[in-house]
Coordinates of C-alpha atoms in Angstrom, one line a residue:
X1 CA 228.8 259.9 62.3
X2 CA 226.8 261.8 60.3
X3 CA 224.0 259.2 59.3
X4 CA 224.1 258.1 62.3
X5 CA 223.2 261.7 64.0
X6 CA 220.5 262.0 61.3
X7 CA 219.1 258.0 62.3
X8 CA 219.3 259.5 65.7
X9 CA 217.0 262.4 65.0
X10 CA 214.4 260.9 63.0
X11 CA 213.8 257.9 65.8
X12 CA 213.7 260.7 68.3
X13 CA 210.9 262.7 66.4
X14 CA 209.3 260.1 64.9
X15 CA 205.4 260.0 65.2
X16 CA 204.0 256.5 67.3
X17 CA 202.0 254.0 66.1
X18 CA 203.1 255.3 62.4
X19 CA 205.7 253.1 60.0
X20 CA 209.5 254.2 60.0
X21 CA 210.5 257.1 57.7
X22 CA 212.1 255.9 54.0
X23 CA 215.9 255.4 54.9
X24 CA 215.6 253.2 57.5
X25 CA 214.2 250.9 54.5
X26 CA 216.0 251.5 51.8
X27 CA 219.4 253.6 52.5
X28 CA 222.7 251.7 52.5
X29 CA 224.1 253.8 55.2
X30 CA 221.4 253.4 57.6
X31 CA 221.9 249.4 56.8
X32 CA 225.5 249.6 58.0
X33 CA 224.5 251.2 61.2
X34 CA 221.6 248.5 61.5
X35 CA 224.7 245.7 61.4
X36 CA 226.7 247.9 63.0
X37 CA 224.4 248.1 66.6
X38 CA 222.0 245.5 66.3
X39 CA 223.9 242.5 64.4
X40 CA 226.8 242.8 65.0
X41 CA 226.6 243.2 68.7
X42 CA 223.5 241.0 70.3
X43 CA 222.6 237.7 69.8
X44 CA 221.4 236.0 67.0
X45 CA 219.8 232.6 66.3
X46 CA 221.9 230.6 63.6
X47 CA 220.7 227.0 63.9
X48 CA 219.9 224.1 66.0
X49 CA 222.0 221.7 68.0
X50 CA 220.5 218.5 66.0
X51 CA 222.1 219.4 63.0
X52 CA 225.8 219.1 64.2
X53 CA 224.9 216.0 66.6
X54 CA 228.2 214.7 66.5
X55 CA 231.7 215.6 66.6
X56 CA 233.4 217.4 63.6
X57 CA 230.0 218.4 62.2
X58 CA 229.6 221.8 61.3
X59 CA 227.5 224.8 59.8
X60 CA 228.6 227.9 58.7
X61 CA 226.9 231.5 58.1
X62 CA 227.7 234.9 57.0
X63 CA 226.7 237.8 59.1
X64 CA 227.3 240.6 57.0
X65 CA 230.9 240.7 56.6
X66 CA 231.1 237.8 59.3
X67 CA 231.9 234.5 57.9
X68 CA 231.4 232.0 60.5
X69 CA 231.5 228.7 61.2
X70 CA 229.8 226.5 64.1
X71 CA 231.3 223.1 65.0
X72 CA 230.8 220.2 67.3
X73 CA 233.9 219.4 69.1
X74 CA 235.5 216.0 70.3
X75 CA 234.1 216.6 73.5
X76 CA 230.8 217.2 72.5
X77 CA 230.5 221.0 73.1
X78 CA 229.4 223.5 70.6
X79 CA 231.6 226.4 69.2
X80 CA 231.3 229.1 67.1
X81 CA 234.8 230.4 65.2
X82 CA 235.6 233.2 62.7
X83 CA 235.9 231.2 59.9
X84 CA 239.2 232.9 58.8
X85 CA 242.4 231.4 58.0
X86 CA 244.8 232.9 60.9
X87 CA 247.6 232.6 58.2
X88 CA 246.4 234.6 54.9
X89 CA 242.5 235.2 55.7
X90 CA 240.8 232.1 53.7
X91 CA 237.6 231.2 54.3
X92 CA 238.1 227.5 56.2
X93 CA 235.2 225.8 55.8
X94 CA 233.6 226.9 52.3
X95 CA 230.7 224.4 52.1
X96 CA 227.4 225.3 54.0
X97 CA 227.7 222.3 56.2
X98 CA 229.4 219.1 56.4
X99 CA 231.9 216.7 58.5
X100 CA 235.3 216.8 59.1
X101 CA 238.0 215.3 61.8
X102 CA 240.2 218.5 61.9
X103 CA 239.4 221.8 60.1
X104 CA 241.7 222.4 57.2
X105 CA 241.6 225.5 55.1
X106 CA 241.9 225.1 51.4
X107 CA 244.1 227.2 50.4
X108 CA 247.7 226.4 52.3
X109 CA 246.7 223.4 54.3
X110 CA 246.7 225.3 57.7
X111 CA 244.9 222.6 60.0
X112 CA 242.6 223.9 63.1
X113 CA 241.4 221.1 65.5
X114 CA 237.8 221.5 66.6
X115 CA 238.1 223.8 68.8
X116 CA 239.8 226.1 66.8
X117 CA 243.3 225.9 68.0
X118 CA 245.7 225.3 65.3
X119 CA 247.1 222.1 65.2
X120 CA 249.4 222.2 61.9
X121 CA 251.1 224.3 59.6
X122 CA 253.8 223.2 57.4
X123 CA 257.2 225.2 56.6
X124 CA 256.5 228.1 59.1
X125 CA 260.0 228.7 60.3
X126 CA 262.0 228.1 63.8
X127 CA 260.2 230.6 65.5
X128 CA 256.6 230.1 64.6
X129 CA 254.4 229.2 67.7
X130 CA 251.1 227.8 66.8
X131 CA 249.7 228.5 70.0
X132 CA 249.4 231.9 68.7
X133 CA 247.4 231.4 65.7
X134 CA 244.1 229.4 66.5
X135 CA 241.1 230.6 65.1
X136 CA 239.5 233.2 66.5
X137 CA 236.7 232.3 68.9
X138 CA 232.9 233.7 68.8
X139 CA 230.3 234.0 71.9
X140 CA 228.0 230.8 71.2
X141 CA 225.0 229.5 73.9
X142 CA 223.1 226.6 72.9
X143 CA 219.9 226.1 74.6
X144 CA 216.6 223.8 74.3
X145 CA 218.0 222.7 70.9
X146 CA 218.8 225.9 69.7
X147 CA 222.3 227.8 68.8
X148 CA 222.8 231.4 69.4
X149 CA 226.2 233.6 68.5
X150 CA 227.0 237.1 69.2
X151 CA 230.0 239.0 67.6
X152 CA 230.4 241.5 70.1
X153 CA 233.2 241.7 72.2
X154 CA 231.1 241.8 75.5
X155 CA 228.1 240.2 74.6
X156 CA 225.0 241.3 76.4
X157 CA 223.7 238.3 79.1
X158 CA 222.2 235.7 77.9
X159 CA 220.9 234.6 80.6
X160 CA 217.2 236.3 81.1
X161 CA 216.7 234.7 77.6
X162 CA 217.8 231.1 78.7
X163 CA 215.4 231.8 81.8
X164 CA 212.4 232.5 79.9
X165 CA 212.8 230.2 76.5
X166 CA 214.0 227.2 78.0
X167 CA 210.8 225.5 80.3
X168 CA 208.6 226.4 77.5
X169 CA 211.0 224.2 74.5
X170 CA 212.3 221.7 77.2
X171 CA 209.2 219.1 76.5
X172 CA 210.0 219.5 73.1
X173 CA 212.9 217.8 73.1
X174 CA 214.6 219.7 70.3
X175 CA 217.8 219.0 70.7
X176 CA 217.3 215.7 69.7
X177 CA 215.1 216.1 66.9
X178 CA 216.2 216.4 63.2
X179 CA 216.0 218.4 60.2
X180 CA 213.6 217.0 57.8
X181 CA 213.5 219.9 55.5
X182 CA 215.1 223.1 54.5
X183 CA 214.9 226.5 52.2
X184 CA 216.4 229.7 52.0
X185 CA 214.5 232.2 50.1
X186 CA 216.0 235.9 49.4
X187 CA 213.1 238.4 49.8
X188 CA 213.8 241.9 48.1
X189 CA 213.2 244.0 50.9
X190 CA 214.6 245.4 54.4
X191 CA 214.8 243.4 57.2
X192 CA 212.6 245.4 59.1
X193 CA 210.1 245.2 56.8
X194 CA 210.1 241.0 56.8
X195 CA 209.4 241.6 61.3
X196 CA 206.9 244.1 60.3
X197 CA 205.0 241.5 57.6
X198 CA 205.9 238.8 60.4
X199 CA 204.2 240.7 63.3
X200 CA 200.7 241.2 62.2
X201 CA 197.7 239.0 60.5
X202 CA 195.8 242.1 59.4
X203 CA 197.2 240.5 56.2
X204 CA 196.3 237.2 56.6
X205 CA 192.8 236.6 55.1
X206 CA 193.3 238.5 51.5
X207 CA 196.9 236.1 51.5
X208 CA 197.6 233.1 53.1
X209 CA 194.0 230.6 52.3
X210 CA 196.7 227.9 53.3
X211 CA 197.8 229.2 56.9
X212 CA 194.4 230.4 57.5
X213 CA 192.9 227.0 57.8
X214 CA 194.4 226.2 60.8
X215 CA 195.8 229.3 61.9
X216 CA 194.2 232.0 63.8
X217 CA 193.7 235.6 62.6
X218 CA 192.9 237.1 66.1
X219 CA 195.3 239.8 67.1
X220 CA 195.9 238.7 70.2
X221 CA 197.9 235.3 68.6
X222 CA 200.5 237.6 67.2
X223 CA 199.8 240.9 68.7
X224 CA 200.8 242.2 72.5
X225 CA 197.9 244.1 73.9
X226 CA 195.0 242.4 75.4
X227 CA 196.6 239.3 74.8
X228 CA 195.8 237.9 78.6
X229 CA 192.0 238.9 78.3
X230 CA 191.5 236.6 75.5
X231 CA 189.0 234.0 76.7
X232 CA 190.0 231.6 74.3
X233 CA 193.8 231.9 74.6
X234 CA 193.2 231.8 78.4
X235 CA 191.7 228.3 78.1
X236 CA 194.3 227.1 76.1
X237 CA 197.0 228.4 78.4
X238 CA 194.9 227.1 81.4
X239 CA 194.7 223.4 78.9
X240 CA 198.0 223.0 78.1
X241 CA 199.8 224.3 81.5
X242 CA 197.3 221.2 83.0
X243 CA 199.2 218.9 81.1
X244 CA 202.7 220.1 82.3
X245 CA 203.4 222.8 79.2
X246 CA 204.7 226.0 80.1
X247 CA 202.3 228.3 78.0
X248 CA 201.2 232.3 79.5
X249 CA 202.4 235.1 77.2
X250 CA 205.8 236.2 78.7
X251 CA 208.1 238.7 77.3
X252 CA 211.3 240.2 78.7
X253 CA 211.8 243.9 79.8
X254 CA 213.0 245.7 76.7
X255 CA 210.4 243.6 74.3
X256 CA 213.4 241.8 72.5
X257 CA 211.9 238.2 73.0
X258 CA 208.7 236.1 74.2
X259 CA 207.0 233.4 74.0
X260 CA 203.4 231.9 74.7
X261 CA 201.3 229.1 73.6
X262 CA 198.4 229.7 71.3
X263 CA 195.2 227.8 69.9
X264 CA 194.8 226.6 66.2
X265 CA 191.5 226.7 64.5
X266 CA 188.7 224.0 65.1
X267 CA 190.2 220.7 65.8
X268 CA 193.6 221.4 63.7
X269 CA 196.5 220.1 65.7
X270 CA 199.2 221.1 62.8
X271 CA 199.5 223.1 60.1
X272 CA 198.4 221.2 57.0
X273 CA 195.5 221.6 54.6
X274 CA 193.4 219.3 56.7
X275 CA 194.4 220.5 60.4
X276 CA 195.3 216.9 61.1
X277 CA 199.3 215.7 61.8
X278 CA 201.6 215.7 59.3
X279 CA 203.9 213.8 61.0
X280 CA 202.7 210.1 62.6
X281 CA 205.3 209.9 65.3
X282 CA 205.1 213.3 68.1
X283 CA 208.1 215.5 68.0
X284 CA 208.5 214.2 71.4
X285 CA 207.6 211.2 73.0
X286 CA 206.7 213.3 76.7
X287 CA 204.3 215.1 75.1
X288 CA 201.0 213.3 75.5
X289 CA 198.1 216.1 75.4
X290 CA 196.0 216.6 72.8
X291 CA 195.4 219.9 70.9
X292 CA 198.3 221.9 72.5
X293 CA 198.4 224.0 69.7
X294 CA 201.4 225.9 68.6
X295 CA 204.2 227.3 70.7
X296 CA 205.3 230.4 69.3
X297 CA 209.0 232.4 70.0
X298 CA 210.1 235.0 68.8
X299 CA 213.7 236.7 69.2
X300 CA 214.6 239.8 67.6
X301 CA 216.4 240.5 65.3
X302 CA 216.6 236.9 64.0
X303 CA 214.1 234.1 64.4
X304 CA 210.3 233.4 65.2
X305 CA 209.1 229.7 65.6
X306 CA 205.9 227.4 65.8
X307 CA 206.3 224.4 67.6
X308 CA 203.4 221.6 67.3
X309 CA 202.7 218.2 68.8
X310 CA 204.3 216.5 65.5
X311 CA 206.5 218.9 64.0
X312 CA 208.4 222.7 64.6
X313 CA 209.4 225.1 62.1
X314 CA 211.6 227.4 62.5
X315 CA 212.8 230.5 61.2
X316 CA 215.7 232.5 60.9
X317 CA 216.1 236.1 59.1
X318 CA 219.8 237.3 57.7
X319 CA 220.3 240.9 56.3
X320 CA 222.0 241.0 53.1
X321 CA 221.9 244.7 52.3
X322 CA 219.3 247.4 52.4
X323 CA 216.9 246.0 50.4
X324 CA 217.8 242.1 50.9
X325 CA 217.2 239.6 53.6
X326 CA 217.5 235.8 53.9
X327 CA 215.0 233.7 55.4
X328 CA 215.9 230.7 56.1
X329 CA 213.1 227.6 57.1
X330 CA 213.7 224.6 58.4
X331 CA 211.4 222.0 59.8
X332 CA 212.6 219.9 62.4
X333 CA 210.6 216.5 63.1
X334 CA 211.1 213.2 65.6
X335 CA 215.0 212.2 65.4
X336 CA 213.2 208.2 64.7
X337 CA 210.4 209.8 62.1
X338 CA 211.1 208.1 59.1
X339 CA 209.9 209.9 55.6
X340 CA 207.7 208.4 53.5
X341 CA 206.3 206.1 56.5
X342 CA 205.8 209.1 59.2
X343 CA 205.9 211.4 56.7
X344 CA 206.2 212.9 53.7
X345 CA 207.6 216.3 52.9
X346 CA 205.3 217.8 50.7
X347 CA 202.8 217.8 53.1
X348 CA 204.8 218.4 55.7
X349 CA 206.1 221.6 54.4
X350 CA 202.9 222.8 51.9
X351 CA 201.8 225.2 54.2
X352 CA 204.8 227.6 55.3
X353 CA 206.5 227.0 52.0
X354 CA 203.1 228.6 50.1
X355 CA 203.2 231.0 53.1
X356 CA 206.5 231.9 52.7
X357 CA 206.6 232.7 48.9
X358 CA 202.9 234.7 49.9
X359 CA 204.9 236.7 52.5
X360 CA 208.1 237.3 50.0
X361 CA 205.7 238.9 47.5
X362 CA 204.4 241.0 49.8
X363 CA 207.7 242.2 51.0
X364 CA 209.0 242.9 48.1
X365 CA 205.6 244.8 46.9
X366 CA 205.9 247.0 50.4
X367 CA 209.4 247.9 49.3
X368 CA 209.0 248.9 45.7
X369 CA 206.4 251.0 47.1
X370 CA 208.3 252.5 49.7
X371 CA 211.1 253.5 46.9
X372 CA 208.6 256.3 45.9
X373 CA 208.8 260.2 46.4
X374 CA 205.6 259.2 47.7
X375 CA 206.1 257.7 50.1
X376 CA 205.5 259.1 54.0
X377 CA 204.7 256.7 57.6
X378 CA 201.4 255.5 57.4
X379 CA 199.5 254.9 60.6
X380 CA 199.1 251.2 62.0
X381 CA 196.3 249.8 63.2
X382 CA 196.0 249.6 67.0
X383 CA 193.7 246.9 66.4
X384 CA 195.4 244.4 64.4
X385 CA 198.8 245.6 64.3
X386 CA 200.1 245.9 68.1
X387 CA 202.9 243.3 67.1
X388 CA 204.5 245.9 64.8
X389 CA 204.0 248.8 66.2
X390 CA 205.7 246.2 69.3
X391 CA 208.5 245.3 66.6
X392 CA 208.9 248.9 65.7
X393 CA 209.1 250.9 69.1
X394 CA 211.7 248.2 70.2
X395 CA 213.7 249.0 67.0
X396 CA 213.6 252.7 68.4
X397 CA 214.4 252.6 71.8
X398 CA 217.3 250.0 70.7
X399 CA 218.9 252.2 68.9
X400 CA 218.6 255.5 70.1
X401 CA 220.7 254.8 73.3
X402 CA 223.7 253.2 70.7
X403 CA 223.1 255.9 68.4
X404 CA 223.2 258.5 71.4
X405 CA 226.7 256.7 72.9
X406 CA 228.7 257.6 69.8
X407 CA 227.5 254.0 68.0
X408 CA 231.1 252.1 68.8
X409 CA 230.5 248.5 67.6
X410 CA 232.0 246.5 70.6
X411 CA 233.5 243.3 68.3
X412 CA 235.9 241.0 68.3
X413 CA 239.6 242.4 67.7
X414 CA 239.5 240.6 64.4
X415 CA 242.3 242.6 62.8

């Protein structure tokens, strides 16, 4: 209670427009109360649709001290589960993905069906009812391609976010695209401080010469202010919504998610070293405009995305601790795309890969400075940096309410 109380007063005097104060980068109590509010109650991207398309496939990832485990069942509908033995606590599914006709865990032979409920387990005893023991369910939405769980109790709607994110992905045709390529890469620093590297270009120029060769540095790409009185993103909106793609800057009430389309440089239609398509076949076949750019979503606290006429990357961010955080990449291209004839991977991933281990160093630079005695909140700039000081104030007024209630993390009764 008492870190909490102290989180609570810094957020309440903090000074806008100015960085956070040290703990909330680097102090191992403030990161439990991040999991506590944030992760472990709202919803959080976890992976896409294509990559368990058919029954008994499966992905799993650890949330903290959440293990779980999403799965395709026999009749084709996506589930999320603790993946925890109901019988001694195992782990069930230990590999990061795979396929399998029942879930078994390792260690006994308990054996779940796809939907969690438990369909064997040997030697238990007259009065054993199975019934009792399936494993334990978690709040999972899939939409546009995309796979979303929450660990709270009473997870928050998910609706306004299915409203807003779905037109714009729909011609995309994600959900039957497939993974061409993926990397996990563990940046030394705080979550927050990945959003805050994520939601600006005022870095750009000095280091990313690969992304800035098709990418745009204008601050209204990644920023919010101003961003409808661009002339040139209001062409491209006016361009791509022509052709029948959803594409105006929206972004929901409390700033937790948006999406808009934006412009790449010159005549670059992806992001390669030439601007030209890295992949030969279109992500999707109804998508026949030219030069639509990249459709960019982000959802805090766990993914942003670009999505282009031949390919999508997408990313998803994972605390570990304090001064850890995964980020996983994966680009997704046509389900029919065939590498080394449509394709070839190095090229296909050159440019956020190079990106990637740009923005990594820079993390981890930001947080071994922040360590310091030093170190105080620095001003951002209102001209380059509205996207942070965006990321920032909706950090703050997320928390202070569940910091002000007492901070009781509605989850599942996983006892």
């Amino acid at each position: 209670m008492e870190t909490k109380l102290d989180m609570l007063g810094r957020l309440q005097r903090r000074r806008p427009g100015f960085s956070l104060e040290q703990p909330f980068y680097t102090d191992p109590d403030y990161f439990k109360v991040d999991m506590d509010l944030i992760w472990y109650r709202d919803w959080l991207f976890v992976g896409h649709d294509c990559e368990i398309a058919r029954p008994g496939s499966y992905f799993t990832v650890q949330i903290g001290i959440y293990s779980v485990v999403v799965v395709r069942g026999q009749d084709g509908v996506i589930r999320a589960l603790h993946n925890t033995c109901r019988h001694r606590g195992s782990r069930v599914c230990t590999a990061h993905k795979g396929t399998a006709a029942k879930l078994v865990c390792p260690y006994h032979q308990w054996t779940y069906n796809l939907d969690g409920s438990l369909a064997f387990a040997r030697q238990m005893g007259e009065d054993f009812c199975k019934d009792d023991f399936g494993m334990k369910p978690v709040a999972c939405e899939s939409v546009a391609g995309y796979v979303f769980v929450c660990l709270a109790d009473e997870p928050a709607d998910f609706a306004p976010f299915r409203t807003l994110m779905e037109p714009y992905f729909a011609p995309h045709d994600l959900a039957n695209a497939k993974v061409a390529h993926e990397t996990t890469i563990i940046e030394k620093g705080n979550w927050k401080l990945v959003w805050e590297n994520n939601r600006e270009c005022y870095h750009c120029a000095a280091n990313h010469p690969e992304l800035c060769k098709t990418f745009p540095e204008a601050p209204t790409v990644t920023g919010v202010p101003s961003v409808d009185s661009d002339p040139e993103m209001l062409e491209h909106w006016a361009h791509c919504e022509a052709n029948g793609l959803p594409s105006k800057f929206r972004i929901d009430e409390a700033g937790q998610f948006r999406a808009t389309r934006a412009p790449l440089l010159r005549d670059a239609v992806s992001y390669t070293m030439s601007g030209k398509s890295a992949v030969k076949r279109n992500l999707c076949d109804g998508v026949s405009a030219d030069r639509i750019g990249t459709l960019m979503l982000y959802h805090y606290p766990t993914t942003w995305n670009h999505v282009l006429i031949d390919h999508a990357t997408t990313f998803r961010v994972i605390p570990i601790s304090a001064t850890e955080t995964a980020v996983t990449t994966k680009w997704l291209v046509h389900k029919d795309a065939v590498e080394g004839v449509d394709y070839t991977v190095d090229e296909l991933i050159h440019v956020w890969a190079m990106t990637n281990d740009e923005d990594r160093r820079i993390v981890e630079e930001n947080a071994f400075g922040i360590q310091s005695p030093a170190y105080e909140p620095g001003p951002y700039s209102p001209v380059h940096e509205g996207g942070v000081i965006q990321f920032v104030d909706w950090y703050a007024d997320f928390m202070v309410p569940r910091l002000a209630e007492g901070g009781k993390p509605a989850l599942k009764n996983v006892a």
